[in-house]
PDB file of C-alpha atoms in Angstrom:
ATOM      1  CA  MET T   2      46.969-229.044 -83.702  1.00 38.00           C
ATOM      2  CA  GLN T   3      50.126-227.643 -85.216  1.00 41.00           C
ATOM      3  CA  ASN T   4      52.513-225.547 -83.138  1.00 40.00           C
ATOM      4  CA  GLY T   5      49.870-225.349 -80.407  1.00 39.00           C
ATOM      5  CA  CYS T   6      47.298-223.754 -82.756  1.00 39.00           C
ATOM      6  CA  LEU T   7      44.078-225.072 -84.158  1.00 41.00           C
ATOM      7  CA  CYS T   8      44.338-226.025 -87.809  1.00 44.00           C
ATOM      8  CA  THR T   9      42.888-223.576 -90.279  1.00 49.00           C
ATOM      9  CA  THR T  10      40.800-224.485 -93.288  1.00 45.00           C
ATOM     10  CA  LYS T  11      44.051-224.281 -95.275  1.00 51.00           C
ATOM     11  CA  ASP T  12      45.519-227.110 -93.235  1.00 61.00           C
ATOM     12  CA  ASN T  13      42.351-229.074 -92.727  1.00 78.00           C
ATOM     13  CA  PRO T  14      39.660-229.542 -95.396  1.00 82.00           C
ATOM     14  CA  PHE T  15      37.379-230.943 -92.680  1.00 84.00           C
ATOM     15  CA  ALA T  16      37.254-227.422 -91.203  1.00 87.00           C
ATOM     16  CA  THR T  17      35.648-226.277 -94.463  1.00 87.00           C
ATOM     17  CA  VAL T  18      33.021-229.001 -94.130  1.00 88.00           C
ATOM     18  CA  VAL T  19      32.293-227.998 -90.515  1.00 90.00           C
ATOM     19  CA  MET T  20      32.127-224.310 -91.451  1.00 90.00           C
ATOM     20  CA  ALA T  21      29.702-225.046 -94.298  1.00 91.00           C
ATOM     21  CA  HIS T  22      27.471-226.978 -91.901  1.00 91.00           C
ATOM     22  CA  LEU T  23      27.572-224.284 -89.202  1.00 93.00           C
ATOM     23  CA  LYS T  24      26.901-221.459 -91.657  1.00 93.00           C
ATOM     24  CA  THR T  25      24.044-223.430 -93.221  1.00 91.00           C
ATOM     25  CA  ARG T  26      22.387-223.691 -89.803  1.00 93.00           C
ATOM     26  CA  GLU T  27      23.178-220.068 -88.938  1.00 94.00           C
ATOM     27  CA  THR T  28      21.679-218.722 -92.174  1.00 92.00           C
ATOM     28  CA  HIS T  29      18.583-220.934 -92.115  1.00 88.00           C
ATOM     29  CA  ARG T  30      16.213-218.053 -92.891  1.00 88.00           C
ATOM     30  CA  ASP T  31      18.655-215.589 -94.467  1.00 93.00           C
ATOM     31  CA  GLU T  32      19.263-216.522 -98.107  1.00 92.00           C
ATOM     32  CA  GLU T  33      21.510-213.558 -98.890  1.00 93.00           C
ATOM     33  CA  SER T  34      23.749-214.282 -95.910  1.00 94.00           C
ATOM     34  CA  ARG T  35      23.917-217.931 -96.919  1.00 94.00           C
ATOM     35  CA  LYS T  36      24.888-216.920-100.459  1.00 93.00           C
ATOM     36  CA  LYS T  37      27.666-214.684 -99.111  1.00 95.00           C
ATOM     37  CA  TRP T  38      29.022-217.497 -96.937  1.00 95.00           C
ATOM     38  CA  LYS T  39      28.785-219.988 -99.778  1.00 92.00           C
ATOM     39  CA  ILE T  40      30.769-217.621-102.007  1.00 91.00           C
ATOM     40  CA  HIS T  41      33.300-217.071 -99.238  1.00 92.00           C
ATOM     41  CA  LEU T  42      33.819-220.803 -98.707  1.00 92.00           C
ATOM     42  CA  VAL T  43      34.121-221.551-102.423  1.00 87.00           C
ATOM     43  CA  ARG T  44      36.627-218.735-102.920  1.00 87.00           C
ATOM     44  CA  ARG T  45      38.713-220.099-100.041  1.00 88.00           C
ATOM     45  CA  LEU T  46      38.900-223.445-101.835  1.00 85.00           C
ATOM     46  CA  TYR T  47      40.714-221.759-104.694  1.00 82.00           C
ATOM     47  CA  GLU T  48      42.865-219.560-102.471  1.00 83.00           C
ATOM     48  CA  HIS T  49      44.214-222.274-100.191  1.00 82.00           C
ATOM     49  CA  GLY T  50      45.932-224.349-102.783  1.00 76.00           C
ATOM     50  CA  TYR T  51      43.829-227.489-102.552  1.00 79.00           C
ATOM     51  CA  SER T  52      44.263-230.057-105.305  1.00 78.00           C
ATOM     52  CA  LYS T  53      41.810-230.033-108.177  1.00 76.00           C
ATOM     53  CA  GLU T  54      40.158-233.196-106.821  1.00 80.00           C
ATOM     54  CA  ASP T  55      39.813-231.710-103.312  1.00 82.00           C
ATOM     55  CA  ILE T  56      38.298-228.514-104.713  1.00 81.00           C
ATOM     56  CA  VAL T  57      35.736-230.443-106.739  1.00 80.00           C
ATOM     57  CA  ASN T  58      34.816-232.717-103.820  1.00 83.00           C
ATOM     58  CA  LEU T  59      34.592-229.909-101.267  1.00 87.00           C
ATOM     59  CA  PHE T  60      32.672-227.736-103.714  1.00 86.00           C
ATOM     60  CA  HIS T  61      30.215-230.562-104.299  1.00 85.00           C
ATOM     61  CA  PHE T  62      29.604-230.829-100.549  1.00 88.00           C
ATOM     62  CA  ILE T  63      29.255-227.059-100.062  1.00 89.00           C
ATOM     63  CA  ASP T  64      26.848-226.837-102.997  1.00 87.00           C
ATOM     64  CA  TRP T  65      24.793-229.736-101.629  1.00 88.00           C
ATOM     65  CA  ILE T  66      24.521-228.522 -98.030  1.00 89.00           C
ATOM     66  CA  MET T  67      24.162-224.782 -98.690  1.00 90.00           C
ATOM     67  CA  ARG T  68      21.143-224.950-100.989  1.00 89.00           C
ATOM     68  CA  LEU T  69      19.835-221.659-102.316  1.00 89.00           C
ATOM     69  CA  PRO T  70      16.546-220.740-103.981  1.00 88.00           C
ATOM     70  CA  GLU T  71      16.830-220.714-107.773  1.00 85.00           C
ATOM     71  CA  GLU T  72      17.014-216.927-108.197  1.00 86.00           C
ATOM     72  CA  VAL T  73      19.666-216.588-105.463  1.00 87.00           C
ATOM     73  CA  GLU T  74      21.542-219.582-106.898  1.00 86.00           C
ATOM     74  CA  GLU T  75      21.779-217.787-110.260  1.00 85.00           C
ATOM     75  CA  SER T  76      23.279-214.765-108.524  1.00 87.00           C
ATOM     76  CA  PHE T  77      25.736-217.057-106.705  1.00 87.00           C
ATOM     77  CA  TRP T  78      26.901-218.595-110.007  1.00 85.00           C
ATOM     78  CA  THR T  79      27.309-215.168-111.568  1.00 85.00           C
ATOM     79  CA  GLU T  80      29.545-214.011-108.727  1.00 87.00           C
ATOM     80  CA  ILE T  81      31.593-217.223-108.751  1.00 83.00           C
ATOM     81  CA  HIS T  82      32.043-216.970-112.517  1.00 80.00           C
ATOM     82  CA  GLU T  83      33.196-213.344-112.195  1.00 83.00           C
ATOM     83  CA  TYR T  84      35.660-214.365-109.474  1.00 83.00           C
ATOM     84  CA  GLU T  85      37.000-217.206-111.607  1.00 78.00           C
ATOM     85  CA  GLU T  86      37.413-214.908-114.590  1.00 77.00           C
ATOM     86  CA  ALA T  87      39.200-212.238-112.545  1.00 82.00           C
ATOM     87  CA  LYS T  88      41.557-214.741-110.914  1.00 76.00           C
ATOM     88  CA  LYS T  89      42.034-216.857-114.053  1.00 73.00           C
ATOM     89  CA  VAL T  90      41.120-219.925-112.020  1.00 66.00           C
ATOM     90  CA  GLU T  91      42.244-223.072-113.811  1.00 56.00           C
ATOM     91  CA  TYR T  92      39.559-225.269-112.222  1.00 54.00           C
ATOM     92  CA  ILE T  93      36.636-223.466-113.813  1.00 48.00           C
ATOM     93  CA  SER T  94      35.893-226.459-116.020  1.00 50.00           C
ATOM     94  CA  SER T  95      35.435-228.627-112.922  1.00 51.00           C
ATOM     95  CA  VAL T  96      32.781-226.328-111.508  1.00 57.00           C
ATOM     96  CA  GLU T  97      31.091-226.075-114.874  1.00 59.00           C
ATOM     97  CA  ARG T  98      31.185-229.862-115.250  1.00 56.00           C
ATOM     98  CA  ILE T  99      29.199-230.199-112.023  1.00 62.00           C
ATOM     99  CA  GLY T 100      26.516-227.916-113.456  1.00 66.00           C
ATOM    100  CA  ILE T 101      26.560-229.706-116.790  1.00 59.00           C
ATOM    101  CA  LYS T 102      26.284-233.069-115.038  1.00 63.00           C
ATOM    102  CA  LYS T 103      23.181-231.878-113.165  1.00 68.00           C
ATOM    103  CA  GLY T 104      21.678-230.640-116.432  1.00 62.00           C
ATOM    104  CA  ILE T 105      22.390-233.922-118.177  1.00 60.00           C
ATOM    105  CA  GLN T 106      20.809-235.881-115.331  1.00 63.00           C
ATOM    106  CA  GLN T 107      17.667-233.738-115.504  1.00 65.00           C
ATOM    107  CA  GLY T 108      17.545-234.131-119.279  1.00 61.00           C
ATOM    108  CA  LEU T 109      17.934-237.896-119.036  1.00 58.00           C
ATOM    109  CA  GLN T 110      15.105-238.073-116.507  1.00 59.00           C
ATOM    110  CA  GLN T 111      12.835-236.066-118.792  1.00 61.00           C
ATOM    111  CA  GLY T 112      13.865-238.208-121.771  1.00 60.00           C
ATOM    112  CA  MET T 113      13.096-241.397-119.862  1.00 63.00           C
ATOM    113  CA  LEU T 114       9.631-240.081-119.053  1.00 62.00           C
ATOM    114  CA  GLN T 115       8.999-239.333-122.733  1.00 65.00           C
ATOM    115  CA  ASP T 116      10.256-242.799-123.727  1.00 63.00           C
ATOM    116  CA  ALA T 117       8.004-244.411-121.104  1.00 66.00           C
ATOM    117  CA  ARG T 118       4.977-242.506-122.418  1.00 65.00           C
ATOM    118  CA  GLU T 119       5.719-243.648-125.967  1.00 71.00           C
ATOM    119  CA  MET T 120       6.147-247.253-124.840  1.00 70.00           C
ATOM    120  CA  VAL T 121       2.787-247.176-123.035  1.00 68.00           C
ATOM    121  CA  LEU T 122       1.063-245.727-126.098  1.00 67.00           C
ATOM    122  CA  ASP T 123       2.690-248.342-128.363  1.00 69.00           C
ATOM    123  CA  ALA T 124       1.589-251.157-126.019  1.00 69.00           C
ATOM    124  CA  LEU T 125      -1.969-249.832-125.825  1.00 67.00           C
ATOM    125  CA  GLU T 126      -2.157-249.422-129.597  1.00 68.00           C
ATOM    126  CA  THR T 127      -0.872-252.965-130.081  1.00 67.00           C
ATOM    127  CA  LYS T 128      -3.261-254.426-127.521  1.00 64.00           C
ATOM    128  CA  PHE T 129      -6.399-252.492-128.453  1.00 64.00           C
ATOM    129  CA  GLY T 130      -5.619-251.332-131.998  1.00 66.00           C
ATOM    130  CA  GLY T 131      -5.441-247.726-133.139  1.00 63.00           C
ATOM    131  CA  SER T 132      -5.078-244.791-130.824  1.00 61.00           C
ATOM    132  CA  SER T 133      -7.404-242.023-129.886  1.00 65.00           C
ATOM    133  CA  ALA T 134      -6.510-238.443-129.147  1.00 68.00           C
ATOM    134  CA  ARG T 135      -8.234-238.847-125.775  1.00 67.00           C
ATOM    135  CA  LEU T 136      -6.001-241.806-124.866  1.00 65.00           C
ATOM    136  CA  LYS T 137      -2.851-239.929-125.883  1.00 66.00           C
ATOM    137  CA  THR T 138      -3.925-236.947-123.766  1.00 68.00           C
ATOM    138  CA  GLN T 139      -4.561-239.154-120.737  1.00 65.00           C
ATOM    139  CA  VAL T 140      -1.204-240.906-121.034  1.00 63.00           C
ATOM    140  CA  ALA T 141       0.574-237.554-121.473  1.00 64.00           C
ATOM    141  CA  GLN T 142      -1.073-236.257-118.295  1.00 66.00           C
ATOM    142  CA  ILE T 143       0.180-239.251-116.341  1.00 62.00           C
TER     143      ILE T 143
END
């Protein structure tokens, strides 16, 4: 408490975490309301003068807890991008890096699966000689 008042989210990043949790529970079956609250909380991160590191960390938490369906998530990102453009937010690269990081992780996972398939085919060809189209199809399905 400062001056007899409860701390605001400006004074206390933990309040942002609590608000994200409460609004996630409150909007359990209302995706549009959840999107609006998620946008509101992210905008407040920029407006309250948090450090770049605090913004990235709090954003990461908000994004994790306030999950949205893919089509609503796309709309969320569009609105955040428009806000960042209008306000000339200097942390835009941080938010984009989070998205890029997720994309890279997904790509690496897919690449590892492809590498594993190729290794299995190579091992089977070495062990049993030659490869059949049927075998390749079965391994690809796995």
